[in-house]
């Protein structure tokens, strides 16, 4: 029980909540689009059931990912994917990504749409959250994931509009989020079983690789934004 109160645990909880807020904006949009044609008396049920199903599925995927990350070299692969996700977060966004989401006036059809769409869109969330959870260590990784997701659910459902407005007003939030993913990528790569024999397992190296990952995301995101022509 004392391990639950360690700094590493609560830092990982904070990282998971921030990741789910930053990467959960699309999921909030999917929920809204899928349930928009439901009668008013069923809309809340559609949102709650769809979200619950999506969260259960995501916990299963993350549990699977946590097991896979114990295999040598897979954390290195995950770190590269996290760097890409962080850079994508900082790059100019495509506004037409949800054009294919179909709504329904039937409750369970809308719930199915939410769950399937969330499954397709949750690969980045799964990798990022699994990476953050590995920082907590021990057998508390999966409970940590569940706790972080549960805390973030009301923020995504009811606070998504506020979060999006804050991101529009303070773009630094998105930049910091992308750098957080780079940090997690660096620290996750450092803990890969394949590198533990030849890379010093010290806090200096762990933090150093985390800083390096954050700076890589920041630099690549800046280059992509600089080369992308402004939208008209």
Coordinates of C-alpha atoms in Angstrom, one line a residue:
X1 CA 0.0 0.0 0.0
X2 CA 2.9 2.4 0.7
X3 CA 4.0 2.0 -2.9
X4 CA 0.7 3.6 -4.0
X5 CA 1.8 6.8 -2.3
X6 CA 5.2 7.1 -3.9
X7 CA 6.2 10.0 -6.1
X8 CA 6.6 7.8 -9.1
X9 CA 3.0 6.5 -8.8
X10 CA 1.4 10.0 -8.7
X11 CA 3.7 11.4 -11.4
X12 CA 2.5 8.5 -13.6
X13 CA -1.1 9.2 -12.7
X14 CA -0.7 12.9 -13.7
X15 CA 1.0 11.8 -17.0
X16 CA -1.9 9.4 -17.8
X17 CA -4.5 12.1 -17.1
X18 CA -2.7 14.7 -19.2
X19 CA -2.2 12.2 -22.1
X20 CA -5.8 11.2 -22.1
X21 CA -6.9 14.9 -22.2
X22 CA -4.5 15.8 -25.0
X23 CA -5.1 12.7 -27.1
X24 CA -8.8 12.2 -26.0
X25 CA -10.1 15.3 -27.9
X26 CA -10.8 13.2 -31.0
X27 CA -12.6 10.6 -28.9
X28 CA -14.8 13.3 -27.4
X29 CA -15.7 14.5 -30.9
X30 CA -16.4 10.9 -32.0
X31 CA -18.8 10.4 -29.0
X32 CA -20.6 13.7 -29.9
X33 CA -20.9 12.8 -33.6
X34 CA -22.0 9.2 -33.1
X35 CA -24.8 10.2 -30.6
X36 CA -26.0 13.4 -32.2
X37 CA -29.1 11.9 -33.9
X38 CA -30.2 10.0 -30.8
X39 CA -33.4 11.3 -29.1
X40 CA -32.7 13.7 -26.2
X41 CA -33.8 11.1 -23.6
X42 CA -31.3 8.5 -25.0
X43 CA -28.3 10.8 -25.7
X44 CA -26.9 10.6 -22.2
X45 CA -27.3 6.8 -22.2
X46 CA -25.5 6.6 -25.5
X47 CA -22.6 8.7 -24.3
X48 CA -22.2 6.8 -21.0
X49 CA -22.6 3.3 -22.5
X50 CA -20.3 4.1 -25.5
X51 CA -17.7 5.6 -23.2
X52 CA -17.9 2.7 -20.7
X53 CA -17.4 0.1 -23.5
X54 CA -14.5 2.1 -25.1
X55 CA -12.8 2.4 -21.7
X56 CA -13.1 -1.4 -20.9
X57 CA -11.7 -2.2 -24.3
X58 CA -8.9 0.3 -23.9
X59 CA -7.9 -1.2 -20.5
X60 CA -7.7 -4.7 -22.1
X61 CA -5.5 -3.3 -24.9
X62 CA -3.3 -1.5 -22.4
X63 CA -3.0 -4.7 -20.2
X64 CA -1.9 -6.5 -23.4
X65 CA 0.6 -3.7 -24.3
X66 CA 2.1 -3.7 -20.7
X67 CA 2.8 -7.5 -21.1
X68 CA 4.3 -7.0 -24.6
X69 CA 6.6 -4.2 -23.3
X70 CA 8.5 -6.7 -21.2
X71 CA 9.9 -8.3 -24.4
X72 CA 13.3 -6.9 -25.4
X73 CA 13.4 -4.2 -28.0
X74 CA 9.6 -3.6 -27.9
X75 CA 10.0 -0.6 -25.6
X76 CA 12.4 0.9 -28.1
X77 CA 9.8 0.4 -30.8
X78 CA 7.2 2.0 -28.5
X79 CA 9.5 4.9 -27.8
X80 CA 9.9 5.6 -31.5
X81 CA 6.1 5.5 -31.9
X82 CA 5.7 7.8 -29.0
X83 CA 8.1 10.3 -30.5
X84 CA 6.0 10.2 -33.7
X85 CA 2.8 10.7 -31.7
X86 CA 4.3 13.7 -29.9
X87 CA 5.4 15.2 -33.2
X88 CA 2.0 14.6 -34.7
X89 CA 0.4 16.4 -31.8
X90 CA 2.5 19.5 -32.5
X91 CA 2.0 19.4 -36.3
X92 CA -0.8 21.2 -38.0
X93 CA -4.0 19.2 -37.7
X94 CA -6.3 17.9 -40.4
X95 CA -9.8 19.2 -39.8
X96 CA -11.6 16.5 -42.0
X97 CA -10.6 13.5 -40.0
X98 CA -14.1 12.8 -38.6
X99 CA -16.1 13.1 -41.9
X100 CA -16.6 9.3 -42.0
X101 CA -18.2 9.0 -38.5
X102 CA -21.8 8.0 -38.9
X103 CA -24.5 8.9 -36.4
X104 CA -27.5 6.8 -35.6
X105 CA -30.9 7.3 -34.0
X106 CA -30.7 3.8 -32.4
X107 CA -29.0 3.6 -29.0
X108 CA -27.0 0.4 -29.4
X109 CA -26.0 1.3 -33.0
X110 CA -24.6 4.6 -31.7
X111 CA -22.8 2.8 -28.8
X112 CA -21.3 0.4 -31.3
X113 CA -20.1 3.3 -33.4
X114 CA -18.4 4.9 -30.4
X115 CA -16.6 1.7 -29.4
X116 CA -15.4 0.7 -32.9
X117 CA -14.3 4.3 -33.7
X118 CA -12.5 4.6 -30.3
X119 CA -10.8 1.3 -30.9
X120 CA -9.4 2.5 -34.2
X121 CA -8.3 5.8 -32.8
X122 CA -6.9 4.6 -29.5
X123 CA -3.6 3.1 -30.6
X124 CA -1.8 6.3 -29.7
X125 CA -3.5 6.5 -26.3
X126 CA -2.7 2.9 -25.6
X127 CA 1.0 3.2 -26.4
X128 CA 1.3 6.5 -24.5
X129 CA -0.5 5.4 -21.4
X130 CA 1.3 2.0 -21.3
X131 CA 4.6 3.9 -21.6
X132 CA 3.6 6.2 -18.7
X133 CA 2.5 3.3 -16.6
X134 CA 5.8 1.5 -16.9
X135 CA 7.3 4.4 -14.9
X136 CA 5.4 3.4 -11.9
X137 CA 6.9 0.0 -11.7
X138 CA 5.7 -3.0 -9.8
X139 CA 2.4 -4.8 -9.9
X140 CA 0.5 -1.5 -9.7
X141 CA 0.8 -0.7 -13.4
X142 CA -2.7 -1.9 -14.4
X143 CA -4.5 -0.4 -11.4
X144 CA -2.7 2.8 -12.2
X145 CA -4.0 2.7 -15.8
X146 CA -7.5 2.0 -14.6
X147 CA -7.3 4.9 -12.1
X148 CA -5.9 7.3 -14.6
X149 CA -8.5 6.5 -17.2
X150 CA -11.4 6.7 -14.7
X151 CA -10.2 10.1 -13.5
X152 CA -9.9 11.4 -17.0
X153 CA -13.4 10.2 -18.2
X154 CA -15.4 13.1 -16.8
X155 CA -12.7 15.5 -18.0
X156 CA -13.0 14.2 -21.6
X157 CA -16.8 14.0 -21.7
X158 CA -17.8 17.1 -19.9
X159 CA -14.7 19.2 -20.0
X160 CA -13.5 18.6 -23.6
X161 CA -14.9 21.9 -24.8
X162 CA -13.1 23.7 -22.0
X163 CA -9.9 21.9 -22.7
X164 CA -10.1 22.6 -26.4
X165 CA -10.7 26.3 -25.7
X166 CA -7.7 26.4 -23.3
X167 CA -5.5 24.7 -26.0
X168 CA -6.6 27.3 -28.5
X169 CA -5.9 30.2 -26.1
X170 CA -2.7 28.7 -24.7
X171 CA -0.9 26.7 -27.5
X172 CA 1.9 26.1 -25.0
X173 CA -0.3 23.4 -23.4
X174 CA -0.1 21.4 -26.6
X175 CA 3.6 22.0 -26.9
X176 CA 4.1 20.8 -23.3
X177 CA 2.0 17.8 -24.0
X178 CA 4.0 16.8 -27.0
X179 CA 7.2 17.2 -25.0
X180 CA 5.7 15.0 -22.3
X181 CA 5.2 12.2 -24.8
X182 CA 8.9 12.7 -25.9
X183 CA 10.0 12.5 -22.2
X184 CA 8.0 9.3 -21.7
X185 CA 9.6 7.9 -24.9
X186 CA 13.1 8.6 -23.7
X187 CA 12.5 7.1 -20.2
X188 CA 10.7 4.0 -21.7
X189 CA 13.6 3.4 -24.1
X190 CA 16.0 3.5 -21.1
X191 CA 14.1 0.8 -19.3
X192 CA 14.0 -1.7 -22.3
X193 CA 15.5 -5.0 -21.2
X194 CA 17.6 -5.1 -24.4
X195 CA 19.6 -2.0 -23.3
X196 CA 19.9 -2.6 -19.5
X197 CA 23.1 -4.5 -19.8
X198 CA 25.1 -1.8 -21.7
X199 CA 23.3 1.4 -20.7
X200 CA 23.8 2.6 -17.1
X201 CA 20.5 2.3 -15.2
X202 CA 20.9 5.5 -13.2
X203 CA 18.5 8.5 -12.7
X204 CA 21.0 10.7 -14.6
X205 CA 20.7 8.6 -17.7
X206 CA 16.9 8.1 -17.2
X207 CA 16.3 11.9 -16.9
X208 CA 18.8 12.6 -19.6
X209 CA 17.1 10.4 -22.2
X210 CA 13.7 11.9 -21.1
X211 CA 15.0 15.4 -21.8
X212 CA 16.5 14.3 -25.1
X213 CA 13.1 12.8 -26.2
X214 CA 11.3 16.0 -25.2
X215 CA 13.7 18.1 -27.2
X216 CA 13.5 15.8 -30.3
X217 CA 9.7 16.2 -30.3
X218 CA 10.0 20.0 -29.9
X219 CA 12.5 20.4 -32.7
X220 CA 10.8 18.1 -35.2
X221 CA 7.4 19.7 -34.5
X222 CA 8.9 23.1 -35.0
X223 CA 10.5 22.1 -38.3
X224 CA 7.2 20.6 -39.6
X225 CA 5.2 23.7 -38.6
X226 CA 7.8 25.9 -40.3
X227 CA 7.6 23.9 -43.6
X228 CA 3.8 23.6 -43.6
X229 CA 2.2 26.4 -45.5
X230 CA -0.5 28.2 -43.5
X231 CA -4.1 27.1 -44.3
X232 CA -6.3 29.6 -46.1

